[in-house]
GROMACS .gro file of C-alpha atoms in nm:
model
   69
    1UNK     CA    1   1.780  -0.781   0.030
    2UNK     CA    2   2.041  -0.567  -0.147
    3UNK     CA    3   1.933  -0.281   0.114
    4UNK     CA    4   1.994  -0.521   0.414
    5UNK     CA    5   2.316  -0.620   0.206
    6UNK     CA    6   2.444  -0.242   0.224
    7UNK     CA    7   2.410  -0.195   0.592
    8UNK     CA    8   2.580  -0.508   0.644
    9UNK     CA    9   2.880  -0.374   0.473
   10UNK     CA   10   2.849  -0.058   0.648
   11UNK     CA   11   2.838  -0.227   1.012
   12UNK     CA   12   3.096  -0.495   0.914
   13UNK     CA   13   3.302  -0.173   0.760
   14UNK     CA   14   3.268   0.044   1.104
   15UNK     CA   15   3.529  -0.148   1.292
   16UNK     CA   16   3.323  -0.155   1.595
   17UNK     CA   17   3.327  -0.548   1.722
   18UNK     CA   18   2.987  -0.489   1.874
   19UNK     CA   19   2.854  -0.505   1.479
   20UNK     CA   20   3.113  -0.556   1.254
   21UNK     CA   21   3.165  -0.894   1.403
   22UNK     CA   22   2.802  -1.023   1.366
   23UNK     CA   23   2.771  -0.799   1.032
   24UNK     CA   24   3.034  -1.003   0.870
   25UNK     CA   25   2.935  -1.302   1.025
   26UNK     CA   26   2.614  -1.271   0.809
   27UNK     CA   27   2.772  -1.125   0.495
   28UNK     CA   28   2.937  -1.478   0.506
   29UNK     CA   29   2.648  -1.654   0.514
   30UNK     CA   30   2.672  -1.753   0.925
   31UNK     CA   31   2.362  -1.690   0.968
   32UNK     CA   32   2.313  -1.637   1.319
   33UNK     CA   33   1.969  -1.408   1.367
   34UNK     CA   34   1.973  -1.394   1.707
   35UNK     CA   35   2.337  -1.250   1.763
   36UNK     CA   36   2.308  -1.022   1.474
   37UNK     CA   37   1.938  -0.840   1.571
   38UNK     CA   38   2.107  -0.837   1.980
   39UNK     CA   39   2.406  -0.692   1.884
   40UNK     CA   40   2.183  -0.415   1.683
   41UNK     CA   41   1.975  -0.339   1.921
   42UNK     CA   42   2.255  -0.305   2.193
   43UNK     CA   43   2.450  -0.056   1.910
   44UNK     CA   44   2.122   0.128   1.858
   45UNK     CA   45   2.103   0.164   2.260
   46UNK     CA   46   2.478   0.273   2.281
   47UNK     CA   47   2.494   0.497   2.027
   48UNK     CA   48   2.247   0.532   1.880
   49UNK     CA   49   2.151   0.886   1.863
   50UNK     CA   50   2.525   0.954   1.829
   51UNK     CA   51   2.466   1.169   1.515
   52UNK     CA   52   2.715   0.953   1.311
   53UNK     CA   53   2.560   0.792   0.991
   54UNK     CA   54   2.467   0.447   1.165
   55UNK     CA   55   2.234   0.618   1.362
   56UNK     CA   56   1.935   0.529   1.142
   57UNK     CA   57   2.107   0.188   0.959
   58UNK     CA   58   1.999   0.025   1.329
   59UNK     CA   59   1.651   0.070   1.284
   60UNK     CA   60   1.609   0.017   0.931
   61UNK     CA   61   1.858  -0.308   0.956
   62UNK     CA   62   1.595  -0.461   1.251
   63UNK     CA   63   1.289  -0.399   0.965
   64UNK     CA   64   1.462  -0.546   0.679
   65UNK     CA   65   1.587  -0.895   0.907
   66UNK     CA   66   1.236  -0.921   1.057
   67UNK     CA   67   1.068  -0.901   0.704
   68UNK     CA   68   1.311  -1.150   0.586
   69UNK     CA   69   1.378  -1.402   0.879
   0.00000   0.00000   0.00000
């Protein structure tokens, strides 16, 4: 959880709305599963071969919320 918690910050951190929005959302407890894992996987389509250091956070972020959720 404290792994899922990091990449949270990181997203909510990037000042991209696409995640930062949802990422925040969750850090504050809104937990709203559906919006957050979309809005990854539409980051992780965007940009996500970018090179930047999100690149892999979108991947691992989708394992960690389906082992949890």
């Amino acid at each position: 959880m404290e792994e899922l918690r990091s990449i949270m910050e990181k997203f909510a951190a990037s000042g991209w709305d696409l995640i930062s929005i949802p990422a925040h959302a969750w850090l504050k407890g809104e937990n709203d599963k559906d919006t957050l894992i979309a809005s990854i996987k539409q980051a992780d389509r965007e940009c996500g071969s970018c090179g930047c250091e999100l690149d892999p956070l979108y991947k691992r972020s989708l394992e960690l919320l389906n082992e949890i959720c």
